[in-house]
Amino acid sequence: MITGMLVATGIAWAEPTEQQARDISNAEALLRLPDFDLAVRPDLQSSLSRYLTKYVGTTRYFQLIRQFKLRERSDELLNLALSKPRSTAGSWAAETLNGFGHRSRLKEAVSDKDPQRGAAAVILLGETGDERTPDFLTRTILNTELATMVRVASAAALAKQRGGDEDLLRLVTEKTLPADLNFAVGNLLHASDNSVIRAAAAEYLPLPPVVGGTPLPPVSVLAAQSGNRDRGQKIFQIKGTCAACHTVAGEGKAVGPDLTEIGSKLSKEALYISILDPNAGISHNYENYEILTQSGRIETGLLLSRTGDQIDIINAEGVVRSFQVSDIDSIRQLTISLMPAGLQQTLTKEELVDLVEYLTSLKTKQ
């Protein structure tokens, strides 16, 4: 009986403990009692709480939270949604928050200090939207106080709304689109089903060229192509100069993020965007800073450490620079990535496809 329930709920226990077995039985029984008042049975409340904590994100988890309107789990639902926005569990968590009338929690998260959480919130708002969503996404696109990553996600979400590509083109033609979104929006418009919009995109926002000046196709077209992993590895190490700033399995320079498992974290489309428009996907804790000293010297790099007396940064060459706080005139976070734009101009389209094929293969070992 218990084994059958474990399979039904997707639980991967080989042999549950006595308490776990009781909690599973109680959860299954409660699912058959939609009008049951949990307040009269504190013991069942505790059992259900243990079950939900153990099985966050499973089908039964969402069924029980929705059935008994467990709004006290809203923080948990929000964190689940923002940590896995492109998963079934993340989508269901957002829908559950919506059902509880807590859509505002997702809107507030758009301004989270971690831009990855902000971008996740935008993705989920776009997927669980209503007639007000396009206006909200447009305002987010235009809010230059938000990280580029968040506004790029807003543009992608708007493109999926009815008439969204027309809204994006209007921002372009009216010259209100922030310049740092030109690539992202251009890529979206080039992939539109509307030939008129594609023609306008070609006029206003041509896609970046590869070596020789040939324009690239939209990212969606590139992502559908397969490359050669081994050739891509050589491009990563030599021609693409990627290993000058990134490590894979301990090899390379640790200036930017470690890419050992990047294929498990980013889709092919996201990898292309990271290469073609590096400012759109600056990872949290890899923001670029500019330091201006009292003597007029300027240095840019990633912030390594900051104390009351000293600030250390590491520049694009992997050199660590230290500055006494008393010698610094100003320090500011930049909106541009330490990774230079235009890498694709040193490669052919085929070499770019090979490079992304290699990066896609860098996955978490099971």
GROMACS .gro file of C-alpha atoms in nm:
model
  366
    1MET     CA    1   0.000   0.000   0.000
    2ILE     CA    2   0.271   0.248   0.103
    3THR     CA    3   0.487   0.159  -0.198
    4GLY     CA    4   0.191   0.226  -0.427
    5MET     CA    5   0.140   0.567  -0.272
    6LEU     CA    6   0.508   0.647  -0.305
    7VAL     CA    7   0.495   0.575  -0.676
    8ALA     CA    8   0.174   0.771  -0.715
    9THR     CA    9   0.323   1.077  -0.550
   10GLY     CA   10   0.658   1.051  -0.724
   11ILE     CA   11   0.843   0.991  -0.397
   12ALA     CA   12   1.175   0.810  -0.431
   13TRP     CA   13   1.187   0.644  -0.087
   14ALA     CA   14   1.302   0.285  -0.079
   15GLU     CA   15   1.181   0.215   0.274
   16PRO     CA   16   1.008   0.497   0.471
   17THR     CA   17   1.040   0.519   0.846
   18GLU     CA   18   0.735   0.453   1.059
   19GLN     CA   19   0.667   0.825   1.103
   20GLN     CA   20   0.721   0.896   0.735
   21ALA     CA   21   0.480   0.618   0.643
   22ARG     CA   22   0.221   0.767   0.880
   23ASP     CA   23   0.268   1.114   0.730
   24ILE     CA   24   0.221   0.976   0.379
   25SER     CA   25  -0.096   0.790   0.483
   26ASN     CA   26  -0.232   1.102   0.656
   27ALA     CA   27  -0.160   1.317   0.350
   28GLU     CA   28  -0.337   1.070   0.121
   29ALA     CA   29  -0.635   1.055   0.357
   30LEU     CA   30  -0.657   1.435   0.378
   31LEU     CA   31  -0.668   1.462   0.000
   32ARG     CA   32  -0.997   1.270   0.014
   33LEU     CA   33  -1.141   1.512   0.273
   34PRO     CA   34  -1.155   1.853   0.100
   35ASP     CA   35  -1.379   2.007   0.367
   36PHE     CA   36  -1.185   1.878   0.666
   37ASP     CA   37  -1.103   2.143   0.931
   38LEU     CA   38  -0.735   2.100   1.019
   39ALA     CA   39  -0.773   2.330   1.318
   40VAL     CA   40  -0.953   2.055   1.514
   41ARG     CA   41  -0.663   1.811   1.471
   42PRO     CA   42  -0.325   1.964   1.567
   43ASP     CA   43  -0.166   1.621   1.528
   44LEU     CA   44  -0.270   1.607   1.162
   45GLN     CA   45  -0.148   1.966   1.115
   46SER     CA   46   0.196   1.861   1.237
   47SER     CA   47   0.194   1.549   1.022
   48LEU     CA   48   0.095   1.748   0.714
   49SER     CA   49   0.360   2.012   0.784
   50ARG     CA   50   0.632   1.744   0.802
   51TYR     CA   51   0.505   1.589   0.480
   52LEU     CA   52   0.502   1.920   0.290
   53THR     CA   53   0.850   2.014   0.413
   54LYS     CA   54   0.982   1.677   0.298
   55TYR     CA   55   0.817   1.687  -0.042
   56VAL     CA   56   0.840   2.048  -0.155
   57GLY     CA   57   0.753   2.081  -0.523
   58THR     CA   58   0.579   1.744  -0.574
   59THR     CA   59   0.229   1.712  -0.718
   60ARG     CA   60   0.082   1.619  -0.379
   61TYR     CA   61   0.255   1.921  -0.223
   62PHE     CA   62   0.064   2.161  -0.447
   63GLN     CA   63  -0.263   1.968  -0.421
   64LEU     CA   64  -0.259   1.984  -0.042
   65ILE     CA   65  -0.150   2.349  -0.018
   66ARG     CA   66  -0.426   2.454  -0.257
   67GLN     CA   67  -0.692   2.231  -0.103
   68PHE     CA   68  -0.634   2.359   0.250
   69LYS     CA   69  -0.537   2.714   0.141
   70LEU     CA   70  -0.211   2.706   0.335
   71ARG     CA   71  -0.115   3.069   0.278
   72GLU     CA   72   0.146   3.042   0.551
   73ARG     CA   73   0.355   2.856   0.292
   74SER     CA   74   0.371   3.164   0.067
   75ASP     CA   75   0.736   3.242   0.143
   76GLU     CA   76   0.827   2.885   0.055
   77LEU     CA   77   0.623   2.903  -0.264
   78LEU     CA   78   0.790   3.230  -0.363
   79ASN     CA   79   1.141   3.093  -0.313
   80LEU     CA   80   1.051   2.778  -0.506
   81ALA     CA   81   0.912   2.984  -0.793
   82LEU     CA   82   1.212   3.217  -0.812
   83SER     CA   83   1.468   2.937  -0.787
   84LYS     CA   84   1.308   2.726  -1.062
   85PRO     CA   85   1.113   2.963  -1.289
   86ARG     CA   86   1.135   2.741  -1.599
   87SER     CA   87   1.025   2.422  -1.424
   88THR     CA   88   0.682   2.272  -1.363
   89ALA     CA   89   0.727   2.317  -0.988
   90GLY     CA   90   0.824   2.682  -1.028
   91SER     CA   91   0.530   2.751  -1.256
   92TRP     CA   92   0.286   2.578  -1.020
   93ALA     CA   93   0.429   2.770  -0.724
   94ALA     CA   94   0.363   3.099  -0.906
   95GLU     CA   95   0.011   2.988  -1.000
   96THR     CA   96  -0.057   2.895  -0.638
   97LEU     CA   97   0.061   3.237  -0.518
   98ASN     CA   98  -0.167   3.389  -0.782
   99GLY     CA   99  -0.458   3.184  -0.653
  100PHE     CA  100  -0.392   3.309  -0.300
  101GLY     CA  101  -0.407   3.669  -0.422
  102HIS     CA  102  -0.033   3.712  -0.370
  103ARG     CA  103   0.066   3.812  -0.723
  104SER     CA  104   0.212   4.128  -0.570
  105ARG     CA  105   0.485   3.913  -0.411
  106LEU     CA  106   0.614   3.830  -0.761
  107LYS     CA  107   0.594   4.195  -0.867
  108GLU     CA  108   0.795   4.300  -0.563
  109ALA     CA  109   1.056   4.035  -0.645
  110VAL     CA  110   1.125   4.202  -0.981
  111SER     CA  111   1.330   4.457  -0.785
  112ASP     CA  112   1.521   4.193  -0.584
  113LYS     CA  113   1.888   4.281  -0.532
  114ASP     CA  114   1.976   3.953  -0.706
  115PRO     CA  115   1.892   4.016  -1.074
  116GLN     CA  116   1.852   3.644  -1.138
  117ARG     CA  117   1.559   3.636  -0.895
  118GLY     CA  118   1.424   3.953  -1.053
  119ALA     CA  119   1.442   3.797  -1.399
  120ALA     CA  120   1.274   3.482  -1.266
  121ALA     CA  121   0.988   3.690  -1.127
  122VAL     CA  122   0.938   3.855  -1.466
  123ILE     CA  123   0.931   3.517  -1.643
  124LEU     CA  124   0.663   3.389  -1.405
  125LEU     CA  125   0.456   3.707  -1.424
  126GLY     CA  126   0.456   3.673  -1.800
  127GLU     CA  127   0.338   3.312  -1.782
  128THR     CA  128   0.062   3.377  -1.529
  129GLY     CA  129  -0.043   3.712  -1.669
  130ASP     CA  130  -0.369   3.892  -1.733
  131GLU     CA  131  -0.470   4.191  -1.947
  132ARG     CA  132  -0.256   4.423  -1.731
  133THR     CA  133   0.063   4.224  -1.784
  134PRO     CA  134   0.183   4.392  -2.108
  135ASP     CA  135   0.170   4.737  -1.945
  136PHE     CA  136   0.363   4.611  -1.643
  137LEU     CA  137   0.626   4.447  -1.862
  138THR     CA  138   0.662   4.762  -2.072
  139ARG     CA  139   0.718   4.972  -1.760
  140THR     CA  140   0.977   4.722  -1.642
  141ILE     CA  141   1.160   4.740  -1.977
  142LEU     CA  142   1.179   5.118  -1.948
  143ASN     CA  143   1.292   5.119  -1.585
  144THR     CA  144   1.667   5.163  -1.628
  145GLU     CA  145   1.721   5.137  -1.252
  146LEU     CA  146   1.662   4.763  -1.288
  147ALA     CA  147   1.940   4.530  -1.400
  148THR     CA  148   1.970   4.467  -1.773
  149MET     CA  149   1.906   4.096  -1.712
  150VAL     CA  150   1.566   4.176  -1.561
  151ARG     CA  151   1.466   4.408  -1.846
  152VAL     CA  152   1.580   4.155  -2.107
  153ALA     CA  153   1.357   3.896  -1.940
  154SER     CA  154   1.073   4.150  -1.950
  155ALA     CA  155   1.120   4.200  -2.323
  156ALA     CA  156   1.112   3.823  -2.380
  157ALA     CA  157   0.799   3.792  -2.167
  158LEU     CA  158   0.630   4.079  -2.352
  159ALA     CA  159   0.707   3.915  -2.687
  160LYS     CA  160   0.497   3.615  -2.572
  161GLN     CA  161   0.190   3.830  -2.499
  162ARG     CA  162  -0.073   3.897  -2.765
  163GLY     CA  163   0.053   4.192  -2.970
  164GLY     CA  164   0.374   4.198  -2.767
  165ASP     CA  165   0.601   4.211  -3.072
  166GLU     CA  166   0.408   4.518  -3.190
  167ASP     CA  167   0.459   4.679  -2.848
  168LEU     CA  168   0.832   4.612  -2.869
  169LEU     CA  169   0.857   4.753  -3.220
  170ARG     CA  170   0.674   5.065  -3.105
  171LEU     CA  171   0.942   5.121  -2.840
  172VAL     CA  172   1.204   5.092  -3.114
  173THR     CA  173   1.040   5.324  -3.365
  174GLU     CA  174   0.954   5.581  -3.098
  175LYS     CA  175   1.317   5.565  -2.981
  176THR     CA  176   1.223   5.498  -2.619
  177LEU     CA  177   1.388   5.155  -2.598
  178PRO     CA  178   1.697   5.171  -2.372
  179ALA     CA  179   2.009   5.112  -2.584
  180ASP     CA  180   2.129   4.817  -2.373
  181LEU     CA  181   1.824   4.619  -2.489
  182ASN     CA  182   1.886   4.666  -2.861
  183PHE     CA  183   2.026   4.318  -2.917
  184ALA     CA  184   1.767   4.139  -2.705
  185VAL     CA  185   1.471   4.316  -2.861
  186GLY     CA  186   1.620   4.296  -3.211
  187ASN     CA  187   1.661   3.922  -3.171
  188LEU     CA  188   1.298   3.888  -3.058
  189LEU     CA  189   1.165   4.096  -3.347
  190HIS     CA  190   1.375   3.910  -3.604
  191ALA     CA  191   1.205   3.590  -3.484
  192SER     CA  192   0.851   3.734  -3.511
  193ASP     CA  193   0.589   3.548  -3.715
  194ASN     CA  194   0.493   3.882  -3.866
  195SER     CA  195   0.694   3.954  -4.183
  196VAL     CA  196   0.632   4.329  -4.150
  197ILE     CA  197   0.786   4.328  -3.802
  198ARG     CA  198   1.082   4.120  -3.924
  199ALA     CA  199   1.143   4.371  -4.204
  200ALA     CA  200   1.130   4.661  -3.959
  201ALA     CA  201   1.371   4.478  -3.729
  202ALA     CA  202   1.617   4.436  -4.016
  203GLU     CA  203   1.600   4.812  -4.074
  204TYR     CA  204   1.619   4.938  -3.717
  205LEU     CA  205   1.803   4.662  -3.529
  206PRO     CA  206   2.018   4.444  -3.758
  207LEU     CA  207   2.161   4.139  -3.584
  208PRO     CA  208   2.535   4.135  -3.506
  209PRO     CA  209   2.768   4.002  -3.776
  210VAL     CA  210   3.025   3.724  -3.754
  211VAL     CA  211   3.372   3.736  -3.910
  212GLY     CA  212   3.346   3.870  -4.264
  213GLY     CA  213   3.044   4.086  -4.179
  214THR     CA  214   2.773   3.825  -4.243
  215PRO     CA  215   2.473   3.889  -4.012
  216LEU     CA  216   2.377   3.608  -3.777
  217PRO     CA  217   2.029   3.452  -3.787
  218PRO     CA  218   1.802   3.494  -3.479
  219VAL     CA  219   1.909   3.306  -3.166
  220SER     CA  220   1.613   3.069  -3.198
  221VAL     CA  221   1.751   2.957  -3.536
  222LEU     CA  222   2.105   2.920  -3.401
  223ALA     CA  223   1.982   2.717  -3.104
  224ALA     CA  224   1.816   2.466  -3.336
  225GLN     CA  225   2.151   2.384  -3.499
  226SER     CA  226   2.398   2.120  -3.381
  227GLY     CA  227   2.773   2.171  -3.373
  228ASN     CA  228   3.089   1.972  -3.306
  229ARG     CA  229   3.177   1.951  -2.937
  230ASP     CA  230   3.547   1.875  -2.987
  231ARG     CA  231   3.597   2.167  -3.227
  232GLY     CA  232   3.404   2.385  -2.982
  233GLN     CA  233   3.639   2.292  -2.698
  234LYS     CA  234   3.940   2.405  -2.903
  235ILE     CA  235   3.765   2.733  -2.987
  236PHE     CA  236   3.692   2.784  -2.616
  237GLN     CA  237   4.056   2.731  -2.526
  238ILE     CA  238   4.225   2.918  -2.812
  239LYS     CA  239   4.045   3.124  -3.075
  240GLY     CA  240   3.752   3.228  -2.859
  241THR     CA  241   3.985   3.322  -2.569
  242CYS     CA  242   3.716   3.204  -2.326
  243ALA     CA  243   3.970   3.020  -2.108
  244ALA     CA  244   4.142   3.354  -2.043
  245CYS     CA  245   3.858   3.442  -1.802
  246HIS     CA  246   3.670   3.120  -1.727
  247THR     CA  247   3.759   2.783  -1.580
  248VAL     CA  248   3.630   2.439  -1.678
  249ALA     CA  249   3.719   2.151  -1.445
  250GLY     CA  250   3.992   2.362  -1.286
  251GLU     CA  251   4.159   2.470  -1.612
  252GLY     CA  252   4.164   2.833  -1.725
  253LYS     CA  253   4.152   3.163  -1.533
  254ALA     CA  254   3.898   3.226  -1.260
  255VAL     CA  255   3.809   3.584  -1.351
  256GLY     CA  256   3.449   3.519  -1.454
  257PRO     CA  257   3.208   3.242  -1.346
  258ASP     CA  258   3.322   2.878  -1.345
  259LEU     CA  259   3.164   2.712  -1.649
  260THR     CA  260   3.221   2.349  -1.548
  261GLU     CA  261   2.845   2.282  -1.523
  262ILE     CA  262   2.709   2.568  -1.736
  263GLY     CA  263   2.521   2.328  -1.965
  264SER     CA  264   2.304   2.225  -1.670
  265LYS     CA  265   2.227   2.586  -1.582
  266LEU     CA  266   2.160   2.759  -1.915
  267SER     CA  267   1.971   2.655  -2.225
  268LYS     CA  268   2.129   2.683  -2.569
  269GLU     CA  269   1.940   3.007  -2.633
  270ALA     CA  270   2.062   3.153  -2.304
  271LEU     CA  271   2.420   3.056  -2.388
  272TYR     CA  272   2.400   3.233  -2.723
  273ILE     CA  273   2.259   3.545  -2.558
  274SER     CA  274   2.535   3.538  -2.294
  275ILE     CA  275   2.796   3.540  -2.573
  276LEU     CA  276   2.628   3.781  -2.814
  277ASP     CA  277   2.498   4.022  -2.550
  278PRO     CA  278   2.707   3.973  -2.233
  279ASN     CA  279   2.557   4.279  -2.063
  280ALA     CA  280   2.216   4.108  -2.063
  281GLY     CA  281   2.317   3.826  -1.829
  282ILE     CA  282   2.560   3.953  -1.567
  283SER     CA  283   2.560   3.692  -1.291
  284HIS     CA  284   2.505   3.792  -0.929
  285ASN     CA  285   2.843   3.854  -0.760
  286TYR     CA  286   3.007   3.909  -1.100
  287GLU     CA  287   2.906   4.271  -1.144
  288ASN     CA  288   3.169   4.503  -1.292
  289TYR     CA  289   3.289   4.799  -1.082
  290GLU     CA  290   3.480   5.114  -1.166
  291ILE     CA  291   3.715   5.269  -0.912
  292LEU     CA  292   3.838   5.628  -0.948
  293THR     CA  293   4.130   5.717  -0.722
  294GLN     CA  294   4.214   6.058  -0.577
  295SER     CA  295   4.502   6.081  -0.826
  296GLY     CA  296   4.268   6.026  -1.124
  297ARG     CA  297   4.350   5.662  -1.195
  298ILE     CA  298   4.060   5.446  -1.319
  299GLU     CA  299   4.044   5.069  -1.272
  300THR     CA  300   3.757   4.833  -1.352
  301GLY     CA  301   3.698   4.475  -1.245
  302LEU     CA  302   3.501   4.234  -1.029
  303LEU     CA  303   3.474   4.310  -0.660
  304LEU     CA  304   3.669   4.049  -0.464
  305SER     CA  305   3.654   4.192  -0.113
  306ARG     CA  306   3.560   4.509   0.067
  307THR     CA  307   3.654   4.609   0.421
  308GLY     CA  308   3.653   4.937   0.603
  309ASP     CA  309   4.010   5.005   0.492
  310GLN     CA  310   4.064   4.827   0.160
  311ILE     CA  311   3.888   4.723  -0.161
  312ASP     CA  312   4.022   4.446  -0.387
  313ILE     CA  313   3.911   4.393  -0.747
  314ILE     CA  314   4.023   4.156  -1.021
  315ASN     CA  315   4.044   4.294  -1.374
  316ALA     CA  316   3.982   4.129  -1.711
  317GLU     CA  317   4.343   4.007  -1.726
  318GLY     CA  318   4.303   3.825  -1.395
  319VAL     CA  319   4.521   4.075  -1.206
  320VAL     CA  320   4.412   4.162  -0.852
  321ARG     CA  321   4.431   4.533  -0.765
  322SER     CA  322   4.410   4.662  -0.407
  323PHE     CA  323   4.304   5.012  -0.309
  324GLN     CA  324   4.302   5.189   0.024
  325VAL     CA  325   3.958   5.335   0.089
  326SER     CA  326   4.122   5.665   0.185
  327ASP     CA  327   4.275   5.686  -0.167
  328ILE     CA  328   3.944   5.628  -0.350
  329ASP     CA  329   3.748   5.921  -0.487
  330SER     CA  330   3.450   5.712  -0.603
  331ILE     CA  331   3.337   5.356  -0.671
  332ARG     CA  332   3.037   5.262  -0.881
  333GLN     CA  333   2.879   4.949  -1.020
  334LEU     CA  334   2.876   4.941  -1.399
  335THR     CA  335   2.593   4.814  -1.616
  336ILE     CA  336   2.838   4.661  -1.864
  337SER     CA  337   2.990   4.317  -1.825
  338LEU     CA  338   3.361   4.255  -1.776
  339MET     CA  339   3.320   4.011  -2.064
  340PRO     CA  340   3.373   4.208  -2.388
  341ALA     CA  341   3.100   4.227  -2.650
  342GLY     CA  342   3.166   4.131  -3.011
  343LEU     CA  343   3.327   3.791  -2.954
  344GLN     CA  344   3.128   3.652  -3.247
  345GLN     CA  345   3.308   3.893  -3.483
  346THR     CA  346   3.622   3.681  -3.446
  347LEU     CA  347   3.436   3.360  -3.534
  348THR     CA  348   3.241   3.215  -3.823
  349LYS     CA  349   2.880   3.113  -3.762
  350GLU     CA  350   2.987   2.747  -3.765
  351GLU     CA  351   3.257   2.814  -3.504
  352LEU     CA  352   3.005   2.993  -3.284
  353VAL     CA  353   2.768   2.695  -3.311
  354ASP     CA  354   3.055   2.458  -3.224
  355LEU     CA  355   3.146   2.670  -2.921
  356VAL     CA  356   2.791   2.664  -2.786
  357GLU     CA  357   2.770   2.289  -2.853
  358TYR     CA  358   3.073   2.244  -2.626
  359LEU     CA  359   2.930   2.469  -2.355
  360THR     CA  360   2.600   2.281  -2.370
  361SER     CA  361   2.786   1.956  -2.301
  362LEU     CA  362   2.930   2.087  -1.972
  363LYS     CA  363   2.675   1.934  -1.738
  364THR     CA  364   2.651   1.823  -1.378
  365LYS     CA  365   2.778   1.469  -1.335
  366GLN     CA  366   2.507   1.233  -1.212
   0.00000   0.00000   0.00000
